[in-house]
Amino acid sequence: MVIDLESVLLRQGGYWFNFVDWSATGAVIGGLSTMVIALLTYVLIKENRLLRKAGNSPRVVAHFEFHPDGLGGLNLALSNVGTGPAFDVSFLFEKDDADFENYQILVDYTQERSAMTMIGQGEKISFLFAAGYQLFKPKDHSISERLKPFKVIVSWNASDSSKRFLAMYQLDVSAYAGLPGLMNKSPLLKIVDELAEINTQLSSRAGVPARLLDATTPEQCRRSVAKGADDVRD
């Protein structure tokens, strides 16, 4: 006796097919599809939020940089290295008062300032902190031989957050001690100085004019200057 296995399977399959509740099965499949779509939508919304947050995450860093005139001036800069603008930026110093008073620091570190409205993405605010060599020339050697490390506390807001962000940075002038070539001038400033020296020679004026740094504040009616480094390597 030969059994047609294929026919048997077809008959059994057809028997099972007749007893399937296709309306209920369709409802189950539809429910699963809805759950999958909802899950994918949630994942997409979450990813979009993360992308928006990543695209609006300002970060303000306090650091030293050299004065663009190359005359030994040391600037304190607040740079926005994050993504998106930083609003209501403020800063203050955490320092040793006696140590700060032991050096000719040009910025008024005791003044309470209002917050800066904004520092755009990739932008910075930079101001003259001191003539760099003065930070290694104390008034009283018993206090310190050079300006001690101090901290700058910076705070800011992001445009889409009510949270106040806070960061603290330690600055140390000893990192610049003995480094050569840090007072070099830009080519344009070299030309200006050369023309000034030629003018000095032509007018028979004795000596070389003192190299000065602009230290004028908005409150001053007249320009204020600070003496820069005398030994400038051109």
Coordinates of C-alpha atoms in Angstrom, one line a residue:
M1 CA 0.0 0.0 0.0
V2 CA 1.4 3.3 -1.1
I3 CA 0.6 6.3 0.9
D4 CA 0.6 9.6 -0.9
L5 CA 2.3 11.7 1.8
E6 CA 1.8 14.9 -0.1
S7 CA -1.9 14.4 -0.3
V8 CA -2.1 13.6 3.4
L9 CA -0.3 16.8 4.3
L10 CA -2.4 18.8 2.1
R11 CA -5.6 17.4 3.6
Q12 CA -4.3 18.0 7.1
G13 CA -3.3 21.5 6.2
G14 CA -6.6 22.2 4.7
Y15 CA -8.3 20.8 7.8
W16 CA -6.2 23.2 10.0
F17 CA -6.9 26.1 7.7
N18 CA -10.6 25.7 8.1
F19 CA -10.4 26.0 11.9
V20 CA -8.2 29.2 11.9
D21 CA -9.9 32.3 13.2
W22 CA -8.5 34.7 10.7
S23 CA -10.3 37.7 12.1
A24 CA -8.6 37.2 15.5
T25 CA -5.3 36.5 13.9
G26 CA -5.5 39.6 11.8
A27 CA -6.2 41.6 15.0
V28 CA -3.2 40.1 16.7
I29 CA -1.0 40.9 13.7
G30 CA -2.4 44.4 13.5
G31 CA -1.7 45.0 17.2
L32 CA 1.8 43.8 16.9
S33 CA 2.4 46.1 13.9
T34 CA 1.0 49.0 15.9
M35 CA 3.4 48.2 18.8
V36 CA 6.3 48.1 16.4
I37 CA 5.4 51.4 14.8
A38 CA 4.9 53.0 18.3
L39 CA 8.3 51.7 19.4
L40 CA 10.1 53.0 16.3
T41 CA 8.3 56.4 16.7
Y42 CA 9.5 56.6 20.3
V43 CA 13.1 55.7 19.3
L44 CA 13.0 58.4 16.6
I45 CA 11.6 61.0 19.0
K46 CA 14.3 60.2 21.5
E47 CA 17.1 60.3 18.9
N48 CA 15.8 63.7 17.7
R49 CA 15.8 65.1 21.2
L50 CA 19.4 63.9 21.7
L51 CA 20.4 65.5 18.4
R52 CA 18.8 68.8 19.3
K53 CA 20.4 68.7 22.7
A54 CA 23.8 67.9 21.1
G55 CA 23.3 70.8 18.7
N56 CA 22.6 73.2 21.6
S57 CA 25.2 72.4 24.2
P58 CA 27.4 75.4 24.8
R59 CA 30.5 75.0 26.9
V60 CA 32.6 78.0 28.1
V61 CA 36.2 77.4 28.9
A62 CA 38.5 79.9 30.8
H63 CA 42.1 79.9 29.6
F64 CA 45.1 82.0 29.0
E65 CA 46.2 83.2 25.6
F66 CA 48.9 85.7 24.5
H67 CA 48.1 89.2 23.5
P68 CA 47.9 89.6 19.7
D69 CA 50.4 92.4 19.8
G70 CA 53.1 90.0 20.9
L71 CA 54.5 92.3 23.6
G72 CA 54.3 89.8 26.4
G73 CA 50.7 90.6 27.4
L74 CA 48.7 87.7 28.8
N75 CA 45.0 87.6 28.1
L76 CA 42.3 85.8 30.0
A77 CA 39.8 84.3 27.5
L78 CA 36.4 82.8 27.8
S79 CA 35.9 80.6 24.8
N80 CA 32.7 78.8 23.8
V81 CA 33.9 75.4 22.5
G82 CA 30.5 73.7 22.6
T83 CA 27.6 73.7 20.2
G84 CA 25.1 76.6 20.3
P85 CA 25.4 80.0 22.0
A86 CA 26.0 80.5 25.7
F87 CA 23.8 83.0 27.4
D88 CA 24.2 85.1 30.6
V89 CA 27.9 84.2 30.9
S90 CA 29.6 85.2 34.2
F91 CA 32.9 84.5 35.8
L92 CA 34.7 85.0 39.1
F93 CA 38.0 84.2 40.6
E94 CA 38.8 81.8 43.4
K95 CA 42.2 83.0 44.5
D96 CA 44.7 83.9 47.3
D97 CA 44.1 87.6 47.8
A98 CA 47.5 88.3 49.2
D99 CA 49.2 86.5 46.3
F100 CA 47.2 88.5 43.7
E101 CA 48.1 91.7 45.4
N102 CA 51.7 90.7 45.2
Y103 CA 51.7 91.2 41.4
Q104 CA 50.7 93.9 38.9
I105 CA 47.5 92.3 37.7
L106 CA 45.7 94.7 35.3
V107 CA 42.2 93.3 35.4
D108 CA 40.1 94.3 38.4
Y109 CA 39.6 90.9 40.0
T110 CA 37.6 92.3 42.9
Q111 CA 34.9 93.8 40.8
E112 CA 31.4 92.2 40.7
R113 CA 30.3 92.2 37.1
S114 CA 26.9 91.6 35.4
A115 CA 26.6 88.5 33.2
M116 CA 27.6 88.9 29.6
T117 CA 24.6 88.5 27.3
M118 CA 26.0 85.9 24.9
I119 CA 29.1 84.2 23.6
G120 CA 28.3 82.6 20.3
Q121 CA 29.4 79.1 19.2
G122 CA 33.1 79.1 18.4
E123 CA 33.5 82.7 19.7
K124 CA 35.3 84.1 22.7
I125 CA 35.8 87.1 24.9
S126 CA 39.4 88.0 25.7
F127 CA 40.8 90.7 27.9
L128 CA 44.2 91.8 29.2
F129 CA 45.0 90.0 32.5
A130 CA 48.6 91.2 33.0
A131 CA 51.9 91.8 31.3
G132 CA 53.2 88.2 31.4
Y133 CA 56.6 88.9 32.8
Q134 CA 55.1 90.8 35.7
L135 CA 53.6 87.6 37.0
F136 CA 57.1 86.3 37.7
K137 CA 58.2 89.6 39.4
P138 CA 56.6 89.6 42.9
K139 CA 56.6 92.7 45.1
D140 CA 57.4 90.6 48.1
H141 CA 59.4 87.4 47.5
S142 CA 58.4 86.0 50.9
I143 CA 54.9 85.6 49.7
S144 CA 55.7 83.8 46.4
E145 CA 58.1 83.8 43.5
R146 CA 55.5 83.8 40.9
L147 CA 51.7 84.0 40.8
K148 CA 50.2 80.9 42.4
P149 CA 47.7 78.8 40.5
F150 CA 44.1 80.1 40.9
K151 CA 40.7 79.1 39.7
V152 CA 38.2 80.7 37.4
I153 CA 34.5 79.7 37.9
V154 CA 32.4 80.2 34.8
S155 CA 28.6 79.8 34.6
W156 CA 26.2 80.1 31.6
N157 CA 22.8 79.1 30.3
A158 CA 21.7 77.3 27.1
S159 CA 18.9 78.6 25.0
D160 CA 16.6 75.6 25.6
S161 CA 17.3 74.9 29.2
S162 CA 16.5 76.6 32.5
K163 CA 19.4 74.8 34.1
R164 CA 22.5 76.9 35.0
F165 CA 25.7 75.3 33.9
L166 CA 28.9 75.7 36.0
A167 CA 32.5 74.9 35.3
M168 CA 35.7 75.5 37.2
Y169 CA 39.2 75.9 35.6
Q170 CA 42.6 76.1 37.3
L171 CA 45.0 78.4 35.6
D172 CA 48.8 78.3 36.3
V173 CA 51.2 80.8 34.8
S174 CA 54.1 78.5 35.6
A175 CA 53.3 76.6 32.4
Y176 CA 54.7 79.6 30.5
A177 CA 57.9 80.0 32.5
G178 CA 61.1 79.9 30.3
L179 CA 59.3 79.1 27.0
P180 CA 61.1 80.9 24.1
G181 CA 59.4 82.6 21.3
L182 CA 56.2 83.5 23.1
M183 CA 56.6 87.2 22.5
N184 CA 57.1 87.1 18.8
K185 CA 55.1 89.7 16.8
S186 CA 52.9 89.3 13.7
P187 CA 54.5 90.4 10.4
L188 CA 52.1 93.4 10.2
L189 CA 53.2 94.6 13.7
K190 CA 56.8 94.1 12.8
I191 CA 56.3 96.5 9.8
V192 CA 54.6 99.0 12.1
D193 CA 57.5 98.8 14.5
E194 CA 60.1 99.1 11.8
L195 CA 58.4 102.2 10.4
A196 CA 58.2 103.7 13.9
E197 CA 62.0 103.1 14.4
I198 CA 62.7 104.7 11.0
N199 CA 60.6 107.7 12.0
T200 CA 62.5 107.9 15.3
Q201 CA 65.8 107.9 13.6
L202 CA 64.7 110.5 11.1
S203 CA 63.4 112.8 13.8
S204 CA 66.7 112.3 15.8
R205 CA 64.9 111.2 18.9
A206 CA 67.1 109.4 21.3
G207 CA 66.3 105.9 22.5
V208 CA 63.6 103.4 21.4
P209 CA 60.0 104.2 22.4
A210 CA 58.7 102.0 25.2
R211 CA 56.5 99.1 24.0
L212 CA 53.1 99.5 25.5
L213 CA 50.0 97.4 26.0
D214 CA 46.5 98.9 25.8
A215 CA 45.0 98.6 29.3
T216 CA 42.1 101.0 28.9
T217 CA 38.8 100.1 30.5
P218 CA 35.4 101.4 29.3
E219 CA 35.1 103.5 32.5
Q220 CA 38.2 105.5 31.7
C221 CA 38.0 108.8 29.7
R222 CA 41.6 108.6 28.6
R223 CA 43.6 105.8 27.1
S224 CA 45.5 103.8 29.7
V225 CA 48.6 101.7 28.8
A226 CA 50.8 99.2 30.6
K227 CA 54.5 98.6 29.8
G228 CA 55.1 95.4 27.9
A229 CA 58.2 93.3 27.8
D230 CA 61.3 95.3 26.9
D231 CA 63.2 92.3 25.4
V232 CA 60.9 91.4 22.5
R233 CA 62.3 88.9 20.0
D234 CA 61.3 89.9 16.5

